[in-house]
GROMACS .gro file of C-alpha atoms in nm:
model
  470
    1MET     CA    1   3.003  -0.267  -0.630
    2LYS     CA    2   2.706  -0.473  -0.739
    3ILE     CA    3   2.382  -0.379  -0.560
    4ARG     CA    4   2.046  -0.550  -0.587
    5PHE     CA    5   1.711  -0.452  -0.433
    6LEU     CA    6   1.445  -0.714  -0.359
    7GLU     CA    7   1.077  -0.659  -0.284
    8PRO     CA    8   0.927  -0.985  -0.152
    9GLY     CA    9   0.568  -1.079  -0.229
   10ASN     CA   10   0.324  -1.243   0.009
   11ARG     CA   11   0.233  -1.443  -0.299
   12PRO     CA   12   0.548  -1.458  -0.512
   13TYR     CA   13   0.464  -1.392  -0.875
   14ARG     CA   14   0.367  -1.671  -1.109
   15ARG     CA   15   0.204  -1.660  -1.450
   16SER     CA   16  -0.174  -1.695  -1.441
   17PRO     CA   17  -0.472  -1.590  -1.655
   18LEU     CA   18  -0.609  -1.435  -1.335
   19ASN     CA   19  -0.338  -1.168  -1.359
   20LEU     CA   20  -0.544  -1.004  -1.633
   21PHE     CA   21  -0.842  -0.952  -1.404
   22VAL     CA   22  -0.748  -0.994  -1.040
   23TYR     CA   23  -0.543  -0.741  -0.845
   24GLU     CA   24  -0.312  -0.875  -0.572
   25ARG     CA   25  -0.338  -1.247  -0.642
   26TYR     CA   26  -0.008  -1.295  -0.823
   27ILE     CA   27   0.051  -0.943  -0.947
   28ARG     CA   28   0.047  -0.590  -0.810
   29THR     CA   29   0.225  -0.263  -0.874
   30PRO     CA   30   0.581  -0.255  -0.733
   31SER     CA   31   0.635   0.011  -0.469
   32ASN     CA   32   0.813   0.333  -0.555
   33GLY     CA   33   1.024   0.310  -0.239
   34ILE     CA   34   1.295   0.073  -0.362
   35LEU     CA   35   1.299   0.242  -0.702
   36THR     CA   36   1.363   0.577  -0.538
   37LEU     CA   37   1.652   0.443  -0.329
   38ALA     CA   38   1.793   0.252  -0.627
   39THR     CA   39   1.780   0.572  -0.834
   40ILE     CA   40   1.977   0.755  -0.564
   41LEU     CA   41   2.246   0.483  -0.553
   42LYS     CA   42   2.261   0.465  -0.933
   43ARG     CA   43   2.408   0.815  -0.935
   44GLU     CA   44   2.727   0.674  -0.780
   45TYR     CA   45   2.723   0.302  -0.853
   46ASP     CA   46   2.686   0.161  -1.204
   47ASP     CA   47   2.550  -0.184  -1.122
   48VAL     CA   48   2.219  -0.125  -0.942
   49PHE     CA   49   1.901  -0.319  -1.023
   50CYS     CA   50   1.569  -0.418  -0.861
   51TYR     CA   51   1.342  -0.720  -0.846
   52SER     CA   52   0.984  -0.725  -0.721
   53GLU     CA   53   0.806  -1.053  -0.662
   54SER     CA   54   0.482  -0.873  -0.736
   55ILE     CA   55   0.558  -0.876  -1.111
   56ALA     CA   56   0.839  -1.128  -1.171
   57ARG     CA   57   1.042  -1.412  -1.031
   58ILE     CA   58   1.382  -1.324  -0.891
   59VAL     CA   59   1.674  -1.415  -1.118
   60TRP     CA   60   1.897  -1.570  -0.856
   61LYS     CA   61   2.191  -1.612  -1.092
   62ASP     CA   62   2.207  -1.233  -1.105
   63VAL     CA   63   2.133  -1.169  -0.737
   64LEU     CA   64   2.353  -1.415  -0.550
   65ASP     CA   65   2.684  -1.269  -0.672
   66ALA     CA   66   2.590  -0.916  -0.562
   67ASP     CA   67   2.802  -0.740  -0.304
   68LEU     CA   68   2.504  -0.586  -0.126
   69ILE     CA   69   2.136  -0.681  -0.127
   70VAL     CA   70   1.864  -0.454   0.009
   71ILE     CA   71   1.535  -0.623   0.103
   72SER     CA   72   1.239  -0.388   0.158
   73ILE     CA   73   0.950  -0.534   0.356
   74PHE     CA   74   0.594  -0.441   0.437
   75THR     CA   75   0.431  -0.634   0.721
   76PHE     CA   76   0.227  -0.864   0.498
   77ALA     CA   77   0.544  -0.982   0.318
   78ALA     CA   78   0.786  -0.976   0.614
   79LYS     CA   79   0.808  -1.354   0.652
   80ARG     CA   80   0.874  -1.397   0.282
   81GLY     CA   81   1.147  -1.134   0.312
   82TYR     CA   82   1.308  -1.333   0.592
   83GLU     CA   83   1.292  -1.648   0.378
   84LEU     CA   84   1.474  -1.468   0.097
   85ALA     CA   85   1.738  -1.336   0.336
   86ASP     CA   86   1.798  -1.679   0.492
   87TYR     CA   87   1.837  -1.828   0.142
   88ILE     CA   88   2.084  -1.555   0.046
   89ARG     CA   89   2.289  -1.614   0.363
   90LYS     CA   90   2.328  -1.982   0.273
   91ASN     CA   91   2.419  -1.919  -0.090
   92SER     CA   92   2.593  -1.582  -0.107
   93ARG     CA   93   2.850  -1.362   0.063
   94ALA     CA   94   2.644  -1.050   0.003
   95VAL     CA   95   2.581  -0.802   0.283
   96ILE     CA   96   2.206  -0.795   0.354
   97VAL     CA   97   2.032  -0.470   0.448
   98PHE     CA   98   1.666  -0.464   0.546
   99GLY     CA   99   1.452  -0.157   0.501
  100GLY     CA  100   1.090  -0.057   0.464
  101LEU     CA  101   0.795   0.004   0.693
  102HIS     CA  102   0.794  -0.328   0.879
  103ALA     CA  103   1.172  -0.335   0.921
  104THR     CA  104   1.152   0.012   1.076
  105LEU     CA  105   0.882  -0.096   1.323
  106ALA     CA  106   1.027  -0.441   1.402
  107SER     CA  107   1.397  -0.373   1.357
  108GLY     CA  108   1.522  -0.633   1.606
  109GLU     CA  109   1.323  -0.905   1.434
  110ALA     CA  110   1.449  -0.802   1.089
  111ALA     CA  111   1.809  -0.773   1.208
  112GLU     CA  112   1.808  -1.143   1.300
  113HIS     CA  113   1.787  -1.225   0.929
  114GLY     CA  114   2.026  -0.965   0.789
  115ASP     CA  115   2.339  -0.770   0.861
  116TYR     CA  116   2.182  -0.426   0.900
  117VAL     CA  117   1.841  -0.261   0.918
  118LEU     CA  118   1.804   0.088   0.774
  119LEU     CA  119   1.532   0.275   0.960
  120GLY     CA  120   1.300   0.537   0.813
  121GLU     CA  121   1.278   0.661   0.458
  122GLY     CA  122   1.641   0.622   0.359
  123ASP     CA  123   1.672   0.897   0.096
  124GLU     CA  124   1.965   1.066   0.270
  125SER     CA  125   2.107   0.768   0.459
  126ILE     CA  126   2.122   0.489   0.198
  127LEU     CA  127   2.423   0.631   0.011
  128PRO     CA  128   2.647   0.698   0.315
  129LEU     CA  129   2.554   0.355   0.455
  130VAL     CA  130   2.654   0.180   0.132
  131ARG     CA  131   2.983   0.376   0.125
  132GLN     CA  132   3.067   0.267   0.480
  133ILE     CA  133   2.979  -0.096   0.402
  134GLU     CA  134   3.190  -0.086   0.084
  135ARG     CA  135   3.488   0.056   0.273
  136LYS     CA  136   3.438  -0.186   0.565
  137GLN     CA  137   3.415   0.108   0.803
  138GLU     CA  138   3.236   0.124   1.135
  139ILE     CA  139   2.870   0.205   1.074
  140THR     CA  140   2.803   0.555   1.205
  141VAL     CA  141   2.516   0.659   0.977
  142PRO     CA  142   2.219   0.752   1.202
  143GLY     CA  143   1.922   0.517   1.199
  144VAL     CA  144   2.096   0.183   1.145
  145VAL     CA  145   2.023  -0.123   1.362
  146TYR     CA  146   2.231  -0.440   1.388
  147TRP     CA  147   2.316  -0.719   1.633
  148ARG     CA  148   2.663  -0.725   1.788
  149GLU     CA  149   2.768  -0.986   2.047
  150GLY     CA  150   2.410  -1.055   2.149
  151ARG     CA  151   2.325  -0.687   2.183
  152LEU     CA  152   2.099  -0.484   1.953
  153VAL     CA  153   2.280  -0.167   1.848
  154GLN     CA  154   2.109   0.142   1.704
  155THR     CA  155   2.317   0.430   1.567
  156GLY     CA  156   2.075   0.707   1.665
  157GLU     CA  157   1.746   0.824   1.520
  158PRO     CA  158   1.689   0.788   1.143
  159ILE     CA  159   1.754   1.085   0.916
  160VAL     CA  160   1.437   1.261   0.801
  161PRO     CA  161   1.503   1.365   0.440
  162THR     CA  162   1.487   1.736   0.364
  163SER     CA  163   1.435   1.680  -0.009
  164ILE     CA  164   1.214   1.410  -0.159
  165ASP     CA  165   1.209   1.533  -0.519
  166THR     CA  166   1.390   1.228  -0.662
  167ILE     CA  167   1.197   1.086  -0.957
  168PRO     CA  168   1.227   0.706  -0.949
  169ASP     CA  169   1.386   0.546  -1.253
  170ARG     CA  170   1.131   0.276  -1.330
  171SER     CA  171   1.362   0.113  -1.584
  172LEU     CA  172   1.573  -0.014  -1.290
  173MET     CA  173   1.300  -0.271  -1.212
  174TYR     CA  174   1.325  -0.611  -1.382
  175ARG     CA  175   1.042  -0.670  -1.634
  176PHE     CA  176   0.849  -0.365  -1.510
  177ARG     CA  177   0.799  -0.202  -1.850
  178LYS     CA  178   0.679  -0.528  -2.003
  179MET     CA  179   0.437  -0.596  -1.721
  180THR     CA  180   0.274  -0.253  -1.740
  181GLY     CA  181   0.067  -0.395  -2.024
  182HIS     CA  182  -0.145  -0.562  -1.755
  183ASN     CA  183  -0.444  -0.348  -1.664
  184THR     CA  184  -0.421  -0.468  -1.304
  185ILE     CA  185  -0.099  -0.266  -1.263
  186TRP     CA  186  -0.155   0.108  -1.221
  187ALA     CA  187   0.085   0.394  -1.269
  188GLN     CA  188   0.170   0.542  -0.929
  189VAL     CA  189   0.326   0.868  -0.813
  190HIS     CA  190   0.395   0.966  -0.454
  191ALA     CA  191   0.366   1.344  -0.418
  192SER     CA  192   0.402   1.385  -0.041
  193ARG     CA  193   0.480   1.178   0.266
  194GLY     CA  194   0.335   1.168   0.613
  195CYS     CA  195   0.016   1.258   0.795
  196PRO     CA  196  -0.058   1.506   1.077
  197HIS     CA  197  -0.317   1.279   1.240
  198LYS     CA  198  -0.263   0.989   1.479
  199CYS     CA  199  -0.514   0.709   1.432
  200ASP     CA  200  -0.426   0.421   1.666
  201TYR     CA  201  -0.393   0.161   1.389
  202CYS     CA  202  -0.182   0.371   1.149
  203ALA     CA  203   0.163   0.222   1.088
  204LEU     CA  204   0.270   0.526   0.885
  205VAL     CA  205   0.270   0.764   1.182
  206ALA     CA  206   0.417   0.497   1.410
  207ALA     CA  207   0.712   0.452   1.173
  208PHE     CA  208   0.775   0.805   1.049
  209GLY     CA  209   0.608   1.033   1.302
  210GLN     CA  210   0.349   1.304   1.258
  211GLY     CA  211   0.400   1.574   0.997
  212VAL     CA  212   0.393   1.611   0.621
  213ARG     CA  213   0.682   1.650   0.375
  214VAL     CA  214   0.611   1.754   0.019
  215ARG     CA  215   0.774   1.743  -0.323
  216SER     CA  216   0.786   2.047  -0.547
  217PRO     CA  217   0.490   2.078  -0.787
  218GLN     CA  218   0.739   2.068  -1.076
  219ALA     CA  219   0.883   1.735  -0.958
  220VAL     CA  220   0.534   1.590  -0.914
  221VAL     CA  221   0.428   1.692  -1.265
  222GLU     CA  222   0.748   1.554  -1.421
  223ASP     CA  223   0.706   1.228  -1.229
  224ILE     CA  224   0.350   1.204  -1.361
  225ARG     CA  225   0.474   1.261  -1.719
  226GLN     CA  226   0.738   0.991  -1.685
  227ALA     CA  227   0.498   0.744  -1.522
  228ILE     CA  228   0.239   0.789  -1.798
  229ASP     CA  229   0.503   0.745  -2.068
  230PHE     CA  230   0.646   0.437  -1.895
  231PHE     CA  231   0.306   0.270  -1.867
  232ASP     CA  232   0.144   0.369  -2.196
  233ARG     CA  233   0.428   0.364  -2.450
  234GLY     CA  234   0.406   0.040  -2.647
  235HIS     CA  235   0.094  -0.082  -2.464
  236ILE     CA  236  -0.279  -0.068  -2.525
  237ARG     CA  237  -0.420  -0.015  -2.179
  238LEU     CA  238  -0.797  -0.028  -2.133
  239ALA     CA  239  -0.784   0.133  -1.788
  240LYS     CA  240  -0.563   0.440  -1.819
  241MET     CA  241  -0.545   0.562  -1.463
  242LEU     CA  242  -0.273   0.710  -1.245
  243TRP     CA  243  -0.289   0.682  -0.868
  244LEU     CA  244  -0.141   0.952  -0.646
  245THR     CA  245  -0.055   0.728  -0.353
  246ASP     CA  246  -0.016   0.993  -0.080
  247ASP     CA  247  -0.163   0.897   0.255
  248ASN     CA  248  -0.293   1.250   0.306
  249PHE     CA  249  -0.245   1.466  -0.007
  250PHE     CA  250  -0.466   1.743   0.130
  251ALA     CA  251  -0.295   1.788   0.468
  252ASN     CA  252  -0.104   2.090   0.330
  253ARG     CA  253  -0.385   2.269   0.151
  254ALA     CA  254  -0.180   2.548  -0.012
  255TRP     CA  255   0.065   2.295  -0.151
  256ALA     CA  256  -0.217   2.067  -0.274
  257VAL     CA  257  -0.370   2.363  -0.461
  258SER     CA  258  -0.034   2.440  -0.621
  259VAL     CA  259   0.013   2.080  -0.736
  260LEU     CA  260  -0.335   2.057  -0.883
  261GLN     CA  261  -0.287   2.388  -1.061
  262ALA     CA  262   0.049   2.268  -1.195
  263ILE     CA  263  -0.117   1.954  -1.336
  264ILE     CA  264  -0.383   2.170  -1.503
  265ASP     CA  265  -0.123   2.410  -1.646
  266SER     CA  266   0.093   2.122  -1.772
  267GLY     CA  267  -0.164   2.022  -2.031
  268ILE     CA  268  -0.153   1.660  -1.916
  269ARG     CA  269  -0.483   1.495  -1.999
  270TYR     CA  270  -0.526   1.180  -1.799
  271GLN     CA  271  -0.748   1.015  -1.540
  272PHE     CA  272  -0.635   1.022  -1.178
  273THR     CA  273  -0.739   0.871  -0.848
  274ILE     CA  274  -0.622   0.969  -0.501
  275GLN     CA  275  -0.668   0.880  -0.134
  276ALA     CA  276  -0.841   1.136   0.085
  277ARG     CA  277  -0.972   1.206   0.431
  278TYR     CA  278  -1.334   1.313   0.453
  279GLU     CA  279  -1.251   1.683   0.517
  280VAL     CA  280  -1.174   1.743   0.149
  281GLY     CA  281  -1.543   1.689   0.081
  282PHE     CA  282  -1.617   2.024   0.248
  283ASP     CA  283  -1.372   2.219   0.029
  284ASP     CA  284  -1.550   2.317  -0.292
  285GLU     CA  285  -1.245   2.490  -0.439
  286LEU     CA  286  -1.028   2.179  -0.402
  287LEU     CA  287  -1.301   1.959  -0.548
  288GLU     CA  288  -1.331   2.185  -0.852
  289LEU     CA  289  -0.954   2.181  -0.900
  290LEU     CA  290  -0.949   1.802  -0.873
  291LYS     CA  291  -1.216   1.778  -1.141
  292ALA     CA  292  -1.033   2.023  -1.368
  293ALA     CA  293  -0.702   1.836  -1.325
  294GLY     CA  294  -0.854   1.507  -1.441
  295PHE     CA  295  -0.934   1.331  -1.115
  296ILE     CA  296  -1.234   1.103  -1.144
  297GLU     CA  297  -1.249   0.954  -0.794
  298LEU     CA  298  -1.132   0.982  -0.435
  299ALA     CA  299  -1.057   0.675  -0.224
  300MET     CA  300  -1.184   0.782   0.116
  301GLY     CA  301  -1.062   0.621   0.437
  302ILE     CA  302  -1.410   0.586   0.584
  303GLU     CA  303  -1.300   0.292   0.801
  304PHE     CA  304  -1.603   0.265   1.033
  305LEU     CA  305  -1.973   0.350   1.035
  306GLU     CA  306  -2.004   0.398   1.413
  307ASP     CA  307  -1.901   0.707   1.606
  308GLU     CA  308  -1.799   0.482   1.896
  309ALA     CA  309  -1.535   0.313   1.678
  310PHE     CA  310  -1.404   0.646   1.549
  311ALA     CA  311  -1.358   0.767   1.905
  312GLN     CA  312  -1.198   0.448   2.033
  313TYR     CA  313  -0.920   0.451   1.773
  314HIS     CA  314  -0.874   0.830   1.772
  315LYS     CA  315  -0.999   0.865   1.416
  316LYS     CA  316  -1.131   1.221   1.399
  317SER     CA  317  -1.451   1.151   1.208
  318THR     CA  318  -1.822   1.109   1.265
  319TYR     CA  319  -2.077   0.919   1.061
  320GLN     CA  320  -2.270   1.233   0.970
  321GLU     CA  321  -1.956   1.417   0.860
  322ILE     CA  322  -1.857   1.122   0.640
  323LEU     CA  323  -2.201   1.114   0.483
  324ARG     CA  324  -2.209   1.489   0.419
  325SER     CA  325  -1.863   1.474   0.263
  326VAL     CA  326  -1.955   1.184   0.032
  327LYS     CA  327  -2.261   1.366  -0.097
  328ASN     CA  328  -2.072   1.687  -0.171
  329ILE     CA  329  -1.790   1.505  -0.350
  330GLN     CA  330  -2.046   1.330  -0.567
  331ARG     CA  331  -2.219   1.663  -0.641
  332HIS     CA  332  -1.891   1.779  -0.796
  333GLY     CA  333  -1.896   1.484  -1.034
  334LEU     CA  334  -1.633   1.276  -0.853
  335ARG     CA  335  -1.670   0.912  -0.753
  336VAL     CA  336  -1.609   0.801  -0.395
  337ARG     CA  337  -1.435   0.472  -0.327
  338GLY     CA  338  -1.469   0.345   0.030
  339LEU     CA  339  -1.187   0.199   0.240
  340PHE     CA  340  -1.336   0.011   0.536
  341ILE     CA  341  -1.213  -0.171   0.847
  342VAL     CA  342  -1.421  -0.430   1.033
  343GLY     CA  343  -1.343  -0.582   1.369
  344ALA     CA  344  -1.356  -0.278   1.597
  345ASP     CA  345  -1.422  -0.364   1.960
  346ASN     CA  346  -1.780  -0.232   1.948
  347GLN     CA  347  -1.887  -0.417   1.633
  348GLU     CA  348  -2.122  -0.714   1.639
  349PRO     CA  349  -2.263  -0.967   1.387
  350GLY     CA  350  -2.449  -0.777   1.117
  351VAL     CA  351  -2.170  -0.525   1.050
  352GLY     CA  352  -2.122  -0.674   0.702
  353GLU     CA  353  -2.485  -0.618   0.606
  354ARG     CA  354  -2.476  -0.261   0.739
  355LEU     CA  355  -2.161  -0.190   0.543
  356ALA     CA  356  -2.315  -0.325   0.222
  357GLU     CA  357  -2.632  -0.122   0.281
  358PHE     CA  358  -2.425   0.195   0.323
  359VAL     CA  359  -2.224   0.132   0.006
  360ILE     CA  360  -2.527   0.056  -0.209
  361GLU     CA  361  -2.754   0.326  -0.069
  362HIS     CA  362  -2.495   0.602  -0.103
  363ASP     CA  363  -2.352   0.491  -0.438
  364ILE     CA  364  -2.000   0.423  -0.316
  365ALA     CA  365  -1.808   0.335  -0.634
  366GLY     CA  366  -1.601   0.047  -0.498
  367VAL     CA  367  -1.466  -0.087  -0.170
  368LEU     CA  368  -1.165  -0.229   0.005
  369ILE     CA  369  -1.269  -0.416   0.319
  370GLN     CA  370  -1.004  -0.527   0.565
  371SER     CA  371  -1.018  -0.680   0.907
  372MET     CA  372  -0.865  -0.469   1.184
  373TYR     CA  373  -0.487  -0.501   1.164
  374PHE     CA  374  -0.223  -0.471   1.435
  375ILE     CA  375   0.121  -0.360   1.317
  376PRO     CA  376   0.413  -0.355   1.564
  377GLY     CA  377   0.476  -0.011   1.707
  378THR     CA  378   0.117   0.111   1.673
  379PRO     CA  379  -0.094   0.189   1.980
  380VAL     CA  380  -0.357  -0.068   1.881
  381TYR     CA  381  -0.091  -0.341   1.866
  382ASP     CA  382   0.012  -0.270   2.223
  383THR     CA  383  -0.348  -0.266   2.353
  384HIS     CA  384  -0.456  -0.582   2.169
  385ARG     CA  385  -0.153  -0.814   2.176
  386GLU     CA  386  -0.331  -1.059   2.404
  387VAL     CA  387  -0.611  -1.116   2.151
  388LEU     CA  388  -0.391  -1.174   1.844
  389LEU     CA  389  -0.430  -1.516   1.687
  390GLU     CA  390  -0.054  -1.540   1.630
  391GLU     CA  391   0.229  -1.335   1.778
  392GLN     CA  392   0.395  -1.287   1.439
  393GLY     CA  393   0.127  -1.385   1.191
  394TRP     CA  394   0.239  -1.114   0.952
  395GLU     CA  395   0.143  -1.303   0.635
  396ARG     CA  396  -0.222  -1.275   0.739
  397CYS     CA  397  -0.213  -0.895   0.728
  398VAL     CA  398  -0.375  -0.886   0.383
  399GLY     CA  399  -0.729  -0.824   0.505
  400LYS     CA  400  -0.780  -1.155   0.688
  401VAL     CA  401  -0.887  -1.170   1.052
  402VAL     CA  402  -0.584  -1.166   1.280
  403HIS     CA  403  -0.743  -1.130   1.625
  404ARG     CA  404  -1.026  -1.243   1.850
  405PRO     CA  405  -1.281  -0.960   1.839
  406ARG     CA  406  -1.477  -0.872   2.150
  407ASN     CA  407  -1.830  -0.952   2.029
  408MET     CA  408  -1.774  -1.220   1.764
  409THR     CA  409  -1.557  -1.522   1.699
  410PRO     CA  410  -1.276  -1.477   1.444
  411ALA     CA  411  -1.468  -1.693   1.196
  412GLN     CA  412  -1.783  -1.483   1.240
  413LEU     CA  413  -1.589  -1.165   1.172
  414GLN     CA  414  -1.438  -1.304   0.853
  415GLN     CA  415  -1.785  -1.416   0.745
  416GLU     CA  416  -1.902  -1.056   0.782
  417ILE     CA  417  -1.640  -0.948   0.526
  418ILE     CA  418  -1.759  -1.221   0.289
  419ILE     CA  419  -2.123  -1.114   0.335
  420ALA     CA  420  -2.044  -0.750   0.258
  421SER     CA  421  -1.832  -0.832  -0.047
  422ARG     CA  422  -2.084  -1.079  -0.187
  423ARG     CA  423  -2.370  -0.833  -0.164
  424ILE     CA  424  -2.180  -0.531  -0.299
  425TYR     CA  425  -2.036  -0.733  -0.587
  426SER     CA  426  -2.336  -0.952  -0.665
  427PHE     CA  427  -2.405  -1.077  -1.017
  428ARG     CA  428  -2.716  -0.858  -1.025
  429ARG     CA  429  -2.513  -0.545  -0.947
  430LEU     CA  430  -2.257  -0.648  -1.211
  431MET     CA  431  -2.532  -0.664  -1.474
  432GLN     CA  432  -2.660  -0.324  -1.363
  433ALA     CA  433  -2.309  -0.178  -1.388
  434LEU     CA  434  -2.254  -0.318  -1.738
  435VAL     CA  435  -2.584  -0.165  -1.854
  436ARG     CA  436  -2.584   0.168  -1.670
  437LYS     CA  437  -2.216   0.260  -1.631
  438ARG     CA  438  -1.993   0.388  -1.907
  439GLY     CA  439  -1.625   0.388  -1.995
  440ILE     CA  440  -1.376   0.328  -1.716
  441GLU     CA  441  -1.650   0.301  -1.451
  442ARG     CA  442  -1.787  -0.008  -1.622
  443LEU     CA  443  -1.438  -0.154  -1.665
  444LEU     CA  444  -1.343  -0.092  -1.301
  445PHE     CA  445  -1.657  -0.257  -1.166
  446LEU     CA  446  -1.601  -0.558  -1.391
  447GLY     CA  447  -1.243  -0.593  -1.269
  448GLU     CA  448  -1.344  -0.550  -0.907
  449PHE     CA  449  -1.618  -0.811  -0.948
  450PHE     CA  450  -1.354  -1.073  -1.035
  451TRP     CA  451  -1.110  -0.941  -0.774
  452GLN     CA  452  -1.368  -0.956  -0.495
  453ALA     CA  453  -1.469  -1.307  -0.599
  454SER     CA  454  -1.102  -1.403  -0.563
  455VAL     CA  455  -1.083  -1.234  -0.222
  456ARG     CA  456  -1.391  -1.420  -0.101
  457SER     CA  457  -1.247  -1.749  -0.223
  458ASP     CA  458  -0.932  -1.692  -0.018
  459LEU     CA  459  -1.132  -1.592   0.289
  460LYS     CA  460  -1.350  -1.901   0.264
  461LYS     CA  461  -1.047  -2.130   0.240
  462ASP     CA  462  -0.916  -1.966   0.555
  463MET     CA  463  -1.228  -2.038   0.762
  464GLU     CA  464  -1.113  -2.379   0.889
  465TYR     CA  465  -0.807  -2.217   1.040
  466LEU     CA  466  -1.022  -1.951   1.212
  467LYS     CA  467  -1.269  -2.205   1.348
  468GLY     CA  468  -0.979  -2.364   1.530
  469LYS     CA  469  -0.900  -2.028   1.692
  470GLN     CA  470  -1.231  -1.973   1.871
   0.00000   0.00000   0.00000
């Protein structure tokens, strides 16, 4: 049985000099999700391979004669995924299975473009599903959705995997090893899954529920070794950095300590970055372990700067707690990167300037600024459907404004993002960074300067559309 996995891109890959400097224009790191599932299937089926439009064009000559094609979609690339599926249906007899976060949350929509939708994480359900498809048996694997005679059928709740120690075989991805020579692609390892919190805009909890599942420290360390080797062997990379992509690595503190200690004991010498909630900034022991293990920064989901916004979206934070956490993290010699959301119901014109002031005053190392997003299945989607600019404008979920905020027009809100980005990544601040910063800090700011300029260019081009949505 010939099996192919596809990861659609909101911008399908094309060659460009910008790929050397700009993250997420035509190039980004492929997700570990399809690689993990492909690795599981490879144990039983010889002909398994993956394509990601983030790093390469799909070789259709290879794909269209497959027996089964799995398309994994995030919300921002859902429409592109449907385009690929519709093309496959016209030109191939392959069975099409959708999976991924968006397919789990909008299964009926995805099922209209494929034969089946596999809900949830898939580690323990992908193999029995493929066996049943191969044998043309009735689908009884829990967590599968499909249309039959005008009726949407679901075969029970998805299986929650009990073991997630599989190390993805990165060689199963077309052109991946070659493309790791680009410094805009980072090595990634997922050490745990899930989050115990329930912020209203979080698609992760909506799709997979509350709770945290962890990999063994030994599996995490081995995955890190393999990722470093895959990225660095045969390449000269200026920015040698590995990103632990967990949504909440520190939710299980005892486990987090064991993983950090395992990294230290392994003798691996590398630079790491990780996402974190603000609470880790109050844990001096964890911060010391992070420093000893080679972590140089934490990407903190700050989101808002107003306590009213935190409360409205059930984000358990306060401005003062965020500030105290940032300062303590920095005292331990770690950088703080800020992840921000604009467009909360309470926010007004001027939020961009306030955000920039906060970043500059408190020496936040870099930022990701996104407009409030509304993913199907999340509480905030249900409460704000009437103010969405488009019912299924999924391709806009890349940071662009997708709704009519309460106290601004959509165009005004997008302008606030542009204002914040322009001030944080001004030419003056670039010159200061090149003079005062050293090593990877200088390189990261330089790369982000070009990336943010690209982001602003896209947002500006989008303004005419937003002005028509007043």
